[in-house]
mmCIF file of C-alpha atoms in Angstrom:
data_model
loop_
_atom_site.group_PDB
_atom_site.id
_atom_site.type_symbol
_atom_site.label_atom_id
_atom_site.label_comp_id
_atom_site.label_asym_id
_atom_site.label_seq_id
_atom_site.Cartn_x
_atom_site.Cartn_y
_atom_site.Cartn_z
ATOM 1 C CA UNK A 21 26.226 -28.412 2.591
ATOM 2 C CA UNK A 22 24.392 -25.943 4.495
ATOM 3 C CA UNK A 23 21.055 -25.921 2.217
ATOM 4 C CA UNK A 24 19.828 -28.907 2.992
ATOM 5 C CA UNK A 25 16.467 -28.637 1.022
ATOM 6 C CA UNK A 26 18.317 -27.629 -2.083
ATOM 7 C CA UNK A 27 17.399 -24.982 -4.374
ATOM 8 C CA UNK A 28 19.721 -22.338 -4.946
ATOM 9 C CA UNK A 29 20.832 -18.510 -4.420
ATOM 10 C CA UNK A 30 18.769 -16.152 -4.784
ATOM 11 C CA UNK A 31 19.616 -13.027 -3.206
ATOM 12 C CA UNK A 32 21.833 -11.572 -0.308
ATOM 13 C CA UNK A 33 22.026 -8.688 1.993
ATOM 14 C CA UNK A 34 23.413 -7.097 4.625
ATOM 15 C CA UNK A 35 21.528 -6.762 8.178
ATOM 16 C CA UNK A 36 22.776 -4.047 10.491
ATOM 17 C CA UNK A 37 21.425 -4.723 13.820
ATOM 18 C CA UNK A 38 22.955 -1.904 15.988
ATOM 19 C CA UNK A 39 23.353 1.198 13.211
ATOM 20 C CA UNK A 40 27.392 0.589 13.858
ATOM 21 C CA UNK A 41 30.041 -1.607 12.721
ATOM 22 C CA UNK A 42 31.979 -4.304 13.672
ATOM 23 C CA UNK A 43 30.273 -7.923 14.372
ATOM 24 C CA UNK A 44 27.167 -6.847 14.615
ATOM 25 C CA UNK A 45 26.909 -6.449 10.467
ATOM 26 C CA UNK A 46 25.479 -9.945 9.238
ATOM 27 C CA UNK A 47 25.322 -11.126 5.555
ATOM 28 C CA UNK A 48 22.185 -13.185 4.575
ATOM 29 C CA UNK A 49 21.808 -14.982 1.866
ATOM 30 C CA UNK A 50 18.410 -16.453 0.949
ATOM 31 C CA UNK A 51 17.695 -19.476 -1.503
ATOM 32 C CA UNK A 52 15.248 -20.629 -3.581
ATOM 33 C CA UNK A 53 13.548 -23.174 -0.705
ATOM 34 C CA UNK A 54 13.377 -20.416 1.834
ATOM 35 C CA UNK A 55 16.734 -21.273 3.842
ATOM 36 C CA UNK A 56 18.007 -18.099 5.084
ATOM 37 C CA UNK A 57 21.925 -18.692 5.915
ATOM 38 C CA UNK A 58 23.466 -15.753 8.281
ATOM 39 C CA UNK A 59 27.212 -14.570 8.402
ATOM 40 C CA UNK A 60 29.011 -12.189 10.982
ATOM 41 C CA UNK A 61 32.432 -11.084 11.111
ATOM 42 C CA UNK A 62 34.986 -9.083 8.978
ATOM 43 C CA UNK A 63 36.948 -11.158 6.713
ATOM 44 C CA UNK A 64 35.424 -13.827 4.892
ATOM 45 C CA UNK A 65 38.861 -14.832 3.853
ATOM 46 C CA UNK A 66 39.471 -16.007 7.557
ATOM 47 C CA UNK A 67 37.713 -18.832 9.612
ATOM 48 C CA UNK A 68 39.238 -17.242 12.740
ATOM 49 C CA UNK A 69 36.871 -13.422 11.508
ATOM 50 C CA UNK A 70 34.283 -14.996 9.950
ATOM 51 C CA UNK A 71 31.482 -17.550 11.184
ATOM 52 C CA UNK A 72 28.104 -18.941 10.468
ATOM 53 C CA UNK A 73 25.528 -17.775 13.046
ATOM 54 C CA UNK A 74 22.796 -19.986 11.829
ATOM 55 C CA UNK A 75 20.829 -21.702 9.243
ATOM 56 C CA UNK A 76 16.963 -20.659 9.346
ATOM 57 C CA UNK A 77 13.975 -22.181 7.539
ATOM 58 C CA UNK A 78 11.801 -20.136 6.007
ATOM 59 C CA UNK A 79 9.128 -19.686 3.425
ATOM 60 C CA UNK A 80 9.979 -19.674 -0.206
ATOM 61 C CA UNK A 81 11.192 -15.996 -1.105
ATOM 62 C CA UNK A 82 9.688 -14.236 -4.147
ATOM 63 C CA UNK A 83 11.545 -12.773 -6.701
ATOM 64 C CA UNK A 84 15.291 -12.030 -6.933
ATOM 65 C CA UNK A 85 14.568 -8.489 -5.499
ATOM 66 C CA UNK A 86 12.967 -10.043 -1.989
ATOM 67 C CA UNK A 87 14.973 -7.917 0.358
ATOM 68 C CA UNK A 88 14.359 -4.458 1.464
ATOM 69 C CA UNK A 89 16.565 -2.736 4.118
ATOM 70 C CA UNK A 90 13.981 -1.073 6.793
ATOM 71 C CA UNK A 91 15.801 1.217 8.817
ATOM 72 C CA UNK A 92 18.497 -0.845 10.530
ATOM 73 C CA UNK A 93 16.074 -4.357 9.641
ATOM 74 C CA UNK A 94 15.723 -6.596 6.213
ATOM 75 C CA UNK A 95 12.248 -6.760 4.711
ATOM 76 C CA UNK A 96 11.802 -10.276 3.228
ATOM 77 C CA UNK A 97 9.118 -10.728 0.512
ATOM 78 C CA UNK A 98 8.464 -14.397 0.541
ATOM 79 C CA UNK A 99 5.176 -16.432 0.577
ATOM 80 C CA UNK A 100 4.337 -16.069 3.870
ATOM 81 C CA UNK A 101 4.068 -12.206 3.319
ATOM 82 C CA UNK A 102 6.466 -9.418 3.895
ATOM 83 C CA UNK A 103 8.286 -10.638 6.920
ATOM 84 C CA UNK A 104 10.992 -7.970 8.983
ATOM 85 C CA UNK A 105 14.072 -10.421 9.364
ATOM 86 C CA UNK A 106 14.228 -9.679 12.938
ATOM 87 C CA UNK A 107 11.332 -11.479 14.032
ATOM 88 C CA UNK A 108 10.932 -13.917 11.708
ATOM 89 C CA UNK A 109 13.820 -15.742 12.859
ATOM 90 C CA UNK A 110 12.764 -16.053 16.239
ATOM 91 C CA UNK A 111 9.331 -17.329 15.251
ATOM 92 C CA UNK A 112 7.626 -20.532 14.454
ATOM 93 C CA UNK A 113 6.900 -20.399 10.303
ATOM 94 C CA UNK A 114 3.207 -21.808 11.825
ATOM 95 C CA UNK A 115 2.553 -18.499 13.306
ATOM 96 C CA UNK A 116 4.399 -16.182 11.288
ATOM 97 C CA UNK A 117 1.629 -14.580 9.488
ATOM 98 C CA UNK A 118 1.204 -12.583 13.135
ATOM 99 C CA UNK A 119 4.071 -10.575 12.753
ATOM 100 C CA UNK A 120 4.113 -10.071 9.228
ATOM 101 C CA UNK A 121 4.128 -6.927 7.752
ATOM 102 C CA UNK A 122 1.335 -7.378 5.195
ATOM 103 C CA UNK A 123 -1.229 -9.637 8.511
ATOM 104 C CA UNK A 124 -3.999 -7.058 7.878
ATOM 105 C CA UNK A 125 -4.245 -8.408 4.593
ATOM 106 C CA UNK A 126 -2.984 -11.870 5.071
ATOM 107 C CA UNK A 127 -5.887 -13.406 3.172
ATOM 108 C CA UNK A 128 -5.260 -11.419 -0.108
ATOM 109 C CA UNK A 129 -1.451 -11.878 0.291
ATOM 110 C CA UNK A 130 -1.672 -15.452 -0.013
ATOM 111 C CA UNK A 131 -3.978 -15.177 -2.503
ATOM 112 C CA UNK A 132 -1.379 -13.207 -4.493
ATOM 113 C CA UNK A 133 1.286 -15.298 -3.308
ATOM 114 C CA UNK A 134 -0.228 -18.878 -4.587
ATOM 115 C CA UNK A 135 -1.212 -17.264 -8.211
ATOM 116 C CA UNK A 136 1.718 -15.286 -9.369
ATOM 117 C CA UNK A 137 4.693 -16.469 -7.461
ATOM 118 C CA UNK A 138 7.004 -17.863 -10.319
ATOM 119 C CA UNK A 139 6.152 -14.285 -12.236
ATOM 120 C CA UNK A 140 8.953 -11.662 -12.378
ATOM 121 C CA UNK A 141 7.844 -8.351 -10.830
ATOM 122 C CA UNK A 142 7.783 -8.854 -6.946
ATOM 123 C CA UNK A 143 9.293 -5.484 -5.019
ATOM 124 C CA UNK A 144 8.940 -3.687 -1.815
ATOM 125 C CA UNK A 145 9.456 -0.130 -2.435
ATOM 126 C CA UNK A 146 9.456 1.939 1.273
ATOM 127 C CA UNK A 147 8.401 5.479 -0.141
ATOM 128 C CA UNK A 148 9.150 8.149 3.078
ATOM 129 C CA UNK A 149 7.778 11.116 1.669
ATOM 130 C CA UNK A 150 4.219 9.702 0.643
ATOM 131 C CA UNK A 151 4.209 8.046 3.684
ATOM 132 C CA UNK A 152 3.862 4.596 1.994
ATOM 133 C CA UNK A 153 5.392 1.032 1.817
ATOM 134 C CA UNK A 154 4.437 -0.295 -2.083
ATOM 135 C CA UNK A 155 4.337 -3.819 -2.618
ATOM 136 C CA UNK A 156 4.593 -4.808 -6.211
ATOM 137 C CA UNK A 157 2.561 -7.629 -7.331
ATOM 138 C CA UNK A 158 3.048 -9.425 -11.024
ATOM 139 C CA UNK A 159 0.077 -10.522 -12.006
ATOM 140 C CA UNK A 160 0.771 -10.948 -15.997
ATOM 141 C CA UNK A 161 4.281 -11.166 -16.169
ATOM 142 C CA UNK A 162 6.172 -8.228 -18.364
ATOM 143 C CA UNK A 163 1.804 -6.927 -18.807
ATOM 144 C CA UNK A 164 0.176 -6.422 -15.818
ATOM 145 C CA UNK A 165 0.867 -5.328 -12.209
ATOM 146 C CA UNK A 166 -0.913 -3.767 -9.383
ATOM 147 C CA UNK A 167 0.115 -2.794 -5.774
ATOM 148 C CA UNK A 168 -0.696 -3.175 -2.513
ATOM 149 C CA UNK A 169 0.133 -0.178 -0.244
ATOM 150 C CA UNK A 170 0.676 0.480 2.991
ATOM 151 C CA UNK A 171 0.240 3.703 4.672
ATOM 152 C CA UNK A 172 2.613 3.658 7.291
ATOM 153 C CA UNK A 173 1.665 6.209 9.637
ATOM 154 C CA UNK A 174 -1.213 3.967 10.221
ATOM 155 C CA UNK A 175 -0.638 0.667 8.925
ATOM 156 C CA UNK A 176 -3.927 0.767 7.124
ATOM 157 C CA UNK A 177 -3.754 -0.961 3.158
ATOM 158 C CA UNK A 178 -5.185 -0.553 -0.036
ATOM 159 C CA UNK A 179 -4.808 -1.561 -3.523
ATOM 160 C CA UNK A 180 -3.574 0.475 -6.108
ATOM 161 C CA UNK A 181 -3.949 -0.534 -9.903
ATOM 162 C CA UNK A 182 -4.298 0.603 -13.599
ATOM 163 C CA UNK A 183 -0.535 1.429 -12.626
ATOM 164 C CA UNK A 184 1.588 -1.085 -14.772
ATOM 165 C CA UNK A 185 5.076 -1.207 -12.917
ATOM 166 C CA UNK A 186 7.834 -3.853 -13.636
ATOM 167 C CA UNK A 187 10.110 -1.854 -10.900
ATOM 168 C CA UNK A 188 10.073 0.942 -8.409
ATOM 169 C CA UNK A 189 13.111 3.050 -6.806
ATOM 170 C CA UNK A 190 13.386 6.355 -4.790
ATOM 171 C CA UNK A 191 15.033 8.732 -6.387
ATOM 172 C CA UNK A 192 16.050 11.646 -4.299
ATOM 173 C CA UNK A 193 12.995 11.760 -2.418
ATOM 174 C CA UNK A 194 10.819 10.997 -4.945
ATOM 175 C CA UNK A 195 8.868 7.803 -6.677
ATOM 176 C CA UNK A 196 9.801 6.718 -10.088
ATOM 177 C CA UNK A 197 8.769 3.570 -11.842
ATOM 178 C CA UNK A 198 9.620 1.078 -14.800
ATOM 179 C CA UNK A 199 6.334 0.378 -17.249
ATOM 180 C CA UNK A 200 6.416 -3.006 -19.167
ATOM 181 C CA UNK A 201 7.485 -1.467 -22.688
ATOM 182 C CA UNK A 202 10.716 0.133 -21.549
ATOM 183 C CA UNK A 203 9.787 3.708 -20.337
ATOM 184 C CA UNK A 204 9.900 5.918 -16.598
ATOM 185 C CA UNK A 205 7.389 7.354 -14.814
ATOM 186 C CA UNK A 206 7.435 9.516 -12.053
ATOM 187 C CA UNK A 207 4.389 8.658 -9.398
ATOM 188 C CA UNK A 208 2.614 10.497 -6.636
ATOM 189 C CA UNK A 209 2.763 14.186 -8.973
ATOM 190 C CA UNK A 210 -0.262 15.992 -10.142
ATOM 191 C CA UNK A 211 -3.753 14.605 -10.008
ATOM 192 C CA UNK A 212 -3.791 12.895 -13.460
ATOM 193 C CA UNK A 213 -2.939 9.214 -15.076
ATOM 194 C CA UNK A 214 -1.246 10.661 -17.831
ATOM 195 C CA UNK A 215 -3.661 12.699 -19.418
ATOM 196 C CA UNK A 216 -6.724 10.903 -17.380
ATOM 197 C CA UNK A 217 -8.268 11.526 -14.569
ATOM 198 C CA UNK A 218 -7.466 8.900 -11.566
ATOM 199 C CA UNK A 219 -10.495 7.166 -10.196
ATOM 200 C CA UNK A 220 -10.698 6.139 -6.015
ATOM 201 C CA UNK A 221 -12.791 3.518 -4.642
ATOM 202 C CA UNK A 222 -13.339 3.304 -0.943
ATOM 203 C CA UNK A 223 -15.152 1.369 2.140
ATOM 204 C CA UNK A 224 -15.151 1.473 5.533
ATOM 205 C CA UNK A 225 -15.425 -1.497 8.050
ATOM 206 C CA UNK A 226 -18.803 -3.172 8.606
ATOM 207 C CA UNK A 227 -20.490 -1.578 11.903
ATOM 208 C CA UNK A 228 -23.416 -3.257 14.021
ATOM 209 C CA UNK A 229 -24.136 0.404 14.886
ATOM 210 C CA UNK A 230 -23.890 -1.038 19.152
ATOM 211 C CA UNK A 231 -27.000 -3.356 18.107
ATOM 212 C CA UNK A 232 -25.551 -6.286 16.746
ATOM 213 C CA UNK A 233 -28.331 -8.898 16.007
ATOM 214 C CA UNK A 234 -31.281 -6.392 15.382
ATOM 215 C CA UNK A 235 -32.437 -5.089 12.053
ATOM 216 C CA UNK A 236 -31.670 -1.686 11.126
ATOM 217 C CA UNK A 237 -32.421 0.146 7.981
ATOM 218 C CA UNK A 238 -30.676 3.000 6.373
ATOM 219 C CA UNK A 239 -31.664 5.875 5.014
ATOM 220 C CA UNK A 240 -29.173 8.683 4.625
ATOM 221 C CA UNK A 241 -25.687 9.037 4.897
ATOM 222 C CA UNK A 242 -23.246 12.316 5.914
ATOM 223 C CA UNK A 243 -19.867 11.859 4.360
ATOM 224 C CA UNK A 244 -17.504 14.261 6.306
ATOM 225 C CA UNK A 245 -14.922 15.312 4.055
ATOM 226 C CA UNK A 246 -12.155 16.968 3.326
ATOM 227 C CA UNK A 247 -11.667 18.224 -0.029
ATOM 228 C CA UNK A 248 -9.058 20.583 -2.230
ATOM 229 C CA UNK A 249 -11.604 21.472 -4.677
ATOM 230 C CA UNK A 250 -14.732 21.303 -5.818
ATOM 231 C CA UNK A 251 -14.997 17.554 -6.130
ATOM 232 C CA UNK A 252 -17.850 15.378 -4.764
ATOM 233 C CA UNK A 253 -17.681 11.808 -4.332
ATOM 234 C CA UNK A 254 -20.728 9.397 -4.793
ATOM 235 C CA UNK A 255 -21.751 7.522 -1.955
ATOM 236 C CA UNK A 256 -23.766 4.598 -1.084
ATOM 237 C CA UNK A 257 -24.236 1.650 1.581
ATOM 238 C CA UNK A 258 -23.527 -1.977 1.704
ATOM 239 C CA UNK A 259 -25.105 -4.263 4.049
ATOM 240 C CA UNK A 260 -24.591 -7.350 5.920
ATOM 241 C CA UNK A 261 -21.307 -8.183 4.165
ATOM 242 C CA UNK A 262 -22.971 -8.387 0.685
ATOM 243 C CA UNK A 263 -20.785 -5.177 -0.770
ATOM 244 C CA UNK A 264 -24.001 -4.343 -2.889
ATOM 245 C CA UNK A 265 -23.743 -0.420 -2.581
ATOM 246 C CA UNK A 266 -24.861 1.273 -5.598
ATOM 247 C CA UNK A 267 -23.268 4.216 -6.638
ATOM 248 C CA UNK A 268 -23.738 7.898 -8.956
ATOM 249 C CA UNK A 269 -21.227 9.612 -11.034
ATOM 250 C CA UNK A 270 -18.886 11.410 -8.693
ATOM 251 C CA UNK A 271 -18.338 15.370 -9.776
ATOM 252 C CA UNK A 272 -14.600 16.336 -10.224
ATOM 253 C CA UNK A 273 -14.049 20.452 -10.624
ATOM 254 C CA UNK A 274 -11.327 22.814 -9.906
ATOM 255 C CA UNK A 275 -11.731 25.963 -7.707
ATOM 256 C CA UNK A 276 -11.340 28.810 -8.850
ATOM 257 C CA UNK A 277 -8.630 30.226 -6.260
ATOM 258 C CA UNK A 278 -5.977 33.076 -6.909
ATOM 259 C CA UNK A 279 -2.342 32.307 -8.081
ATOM 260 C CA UNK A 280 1.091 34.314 -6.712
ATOM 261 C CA UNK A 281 2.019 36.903 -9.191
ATOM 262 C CA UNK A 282 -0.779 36.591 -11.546
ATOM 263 C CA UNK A 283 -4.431 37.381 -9.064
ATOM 264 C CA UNK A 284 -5.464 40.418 -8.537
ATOM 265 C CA UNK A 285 -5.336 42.050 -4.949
ATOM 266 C CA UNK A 286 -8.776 42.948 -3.179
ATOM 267 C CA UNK A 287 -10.640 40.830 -6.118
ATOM 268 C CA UNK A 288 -9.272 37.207 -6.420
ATOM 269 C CA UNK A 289 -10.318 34.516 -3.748
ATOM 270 C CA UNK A 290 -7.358 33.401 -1.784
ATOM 271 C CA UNK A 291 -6.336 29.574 -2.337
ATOM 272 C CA UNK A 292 -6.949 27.127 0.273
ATOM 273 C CA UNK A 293 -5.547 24.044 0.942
ATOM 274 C CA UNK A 294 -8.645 21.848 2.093
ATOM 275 C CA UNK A 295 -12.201 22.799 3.048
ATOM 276 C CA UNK A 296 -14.269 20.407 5.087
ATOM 277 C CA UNK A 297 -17.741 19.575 3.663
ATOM 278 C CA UNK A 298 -20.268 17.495 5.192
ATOM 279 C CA UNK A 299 -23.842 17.272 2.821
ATOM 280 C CA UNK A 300 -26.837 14.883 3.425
ATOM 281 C CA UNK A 301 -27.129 12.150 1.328
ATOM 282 C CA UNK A 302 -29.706 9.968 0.655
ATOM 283 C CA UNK A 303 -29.513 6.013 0.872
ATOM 284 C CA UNK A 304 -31.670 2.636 1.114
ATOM 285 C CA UNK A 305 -30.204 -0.456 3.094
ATOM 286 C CA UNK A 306 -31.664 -2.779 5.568
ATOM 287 C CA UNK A 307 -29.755 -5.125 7.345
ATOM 288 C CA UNK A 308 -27.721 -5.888 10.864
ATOM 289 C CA UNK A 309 -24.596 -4.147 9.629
ATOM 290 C CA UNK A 310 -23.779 -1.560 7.005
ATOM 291 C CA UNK A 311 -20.645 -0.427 5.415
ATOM 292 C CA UNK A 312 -20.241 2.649 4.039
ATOM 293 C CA UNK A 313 -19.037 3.422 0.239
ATOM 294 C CA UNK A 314 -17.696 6.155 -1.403
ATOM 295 C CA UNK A 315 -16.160 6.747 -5.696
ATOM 296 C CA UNK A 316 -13.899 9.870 -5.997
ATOM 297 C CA UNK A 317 -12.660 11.189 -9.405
ATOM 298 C CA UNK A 318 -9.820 13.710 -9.851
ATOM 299 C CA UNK A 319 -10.162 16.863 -11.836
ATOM 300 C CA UNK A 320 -7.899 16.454 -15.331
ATOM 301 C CA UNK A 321 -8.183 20.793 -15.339
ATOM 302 C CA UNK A 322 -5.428 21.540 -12.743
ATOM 303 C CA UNK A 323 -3.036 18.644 -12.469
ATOM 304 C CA UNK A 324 -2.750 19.789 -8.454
ATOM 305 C CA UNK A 325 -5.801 18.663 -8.102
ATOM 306 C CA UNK A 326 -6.330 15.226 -5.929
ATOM 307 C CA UNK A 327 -10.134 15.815 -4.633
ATOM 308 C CA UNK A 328 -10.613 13.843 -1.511
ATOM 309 C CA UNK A 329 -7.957 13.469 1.012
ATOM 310 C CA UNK A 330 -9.362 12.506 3.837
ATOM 311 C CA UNK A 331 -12.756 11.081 4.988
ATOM 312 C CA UNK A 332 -15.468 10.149 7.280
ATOM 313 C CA UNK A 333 -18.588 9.524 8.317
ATOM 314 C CA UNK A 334 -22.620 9.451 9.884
ATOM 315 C CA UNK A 335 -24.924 7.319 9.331
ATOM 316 C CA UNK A 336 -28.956 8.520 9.813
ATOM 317 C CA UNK A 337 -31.321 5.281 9.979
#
């Protein structure tokens, strides 16, 4: 009687809105139509401790695994986007995109959320200590998967792939997840895919360089980086929203750095932790706005290795 649009069950969970007990602790249960039904109270045995607070309409949830507890909110993965509970109940399903989690990449979400809906696979893993919120995305059910990240110290996204995950969970601090054929991985440890090296693509926003409207050309770029080896990324430009940078081979090496208990004292080079490199590099692009480029490449020597960690950037034109 109280979903009216039919469907059926599809998951529950509880919603603590004040970090206590008492009345404040609501069960939700969500069904297949996206009708979120909300509980308070302390004995669901008794109509005089337990009520209905309200039915809610929302969008179609995906998967069975659709809720995430966020400190003290629900994360609901539905195909809207990743929604926190709080707000989405207050708001207009119209306008919801604006205060989804994933609206900075509303465009891909949907994308994602049209094609692979009915596939088994969907998860939001929050992952603390890597500073990350991992959205799994199904694209070849029980074959194929890749994620969508979100750092969350700045709420900046990308996309990770080539990692295969049916499930993810936290395991004492650290990332673990289910592969398609039954086995465990742990993620986020040394700089290797197994026994390969992992590959990074990245791009900065398109800049009118404070001229928009006037034609500019390009002609070498200063990546400003910050690196734990040796490693060198390639780098190139796009222009003019055309994402036609060409790129080189990027270098991945370890450095040679001393080790506790095995380097010698007075002859071995201490270790560092980062080193900040900034080299010239030549480019050709003409256009109103560029967009800088950049292919990394970990070193499959020392599995501490990650190469680039952080990045940035001047343009010369």
């Amino acid at each position: 009687g109280l979903l009216t649009k039919g469907g059926y069950l599809v998951a529950m969970a509880t919603w603590t809105r004040d970090g206590g007990a008492g009345e404040d602790d609501i069960a939700v249960f969500i069904s297949s139509r996206g009708q979120a039904v909300a509980y308070a109270g302390t004995d669901p045995s008794s109509a005089t401790t337990w009520e209905l607070i309200g039915v809610f309409d929302l969008g179609a949830p995906l998967g069975y695994r659709c809720f995430t507890k966020v400190a003290g909110d629900l994360a609901l993965v539905n195909i809207d986007g990743v929604l926190p509970l709080s707000k989405a109940l207050e708001t207009d399903r119209g306008a919801i995109a604006t205060i989804a989690i994933t609206s900075n990449i509303n465009n891909a979400m949907n994308e994602a959320a049209r094609s692979y809906a009915s596939n088994f696979g969907w998860q939001l893993m929050p992952y603390a200590k890597g500073t990350m919120a991992i959205l799994n995305v199904p694209i070849q059910e029980g074959d194929t998967q890749h994620q969508y990240v979100m750092n969350t110290l700045t709420g900046a996204w990308c996309k990770f792939t080539g990692m295969n995950a049916n499930c993810w969970s936290v395991f004492l601090d650290n990332l673990y997840f289910g592969g398609n054929t039954g086995f465990v991985c742990q993620a986020d440890t040394t700089g290797v895919d197994i026994t390969e090296p992992i590959a990074a693509d990245g791009q900065g926003a398109y800049n009118y360089y404070k001229s928009p409207g006037r034609l500019k050309q390009w002609k070498a770029i200063q990546p400003l980086l910050t690196v734990d080896s040796n490693s060198r990324p390639s780098v190139g430009i796009s222009t003019d929203f055309k994402d036609n940078a060409t790129h080189g081979t990027p270098t991945a090496g370890d450095s040679i750095s001393a080790l506790y208990d095995v380097a010698i004292w007075d002859t071995d080079v201490y270790a560092v932790e980062g080193r900040t490199v900034a080299d010239w590099t030549g480019v050709a692009g003409i256009g109103q706005c560029a967009s800088i480029h950049f292919r990394a490449q970990t070193s499959v020597c020392n599995l501490s290795i990650w190469g680039v960690s952080e990045w940035g950037g001047d343009v010369w034109s």
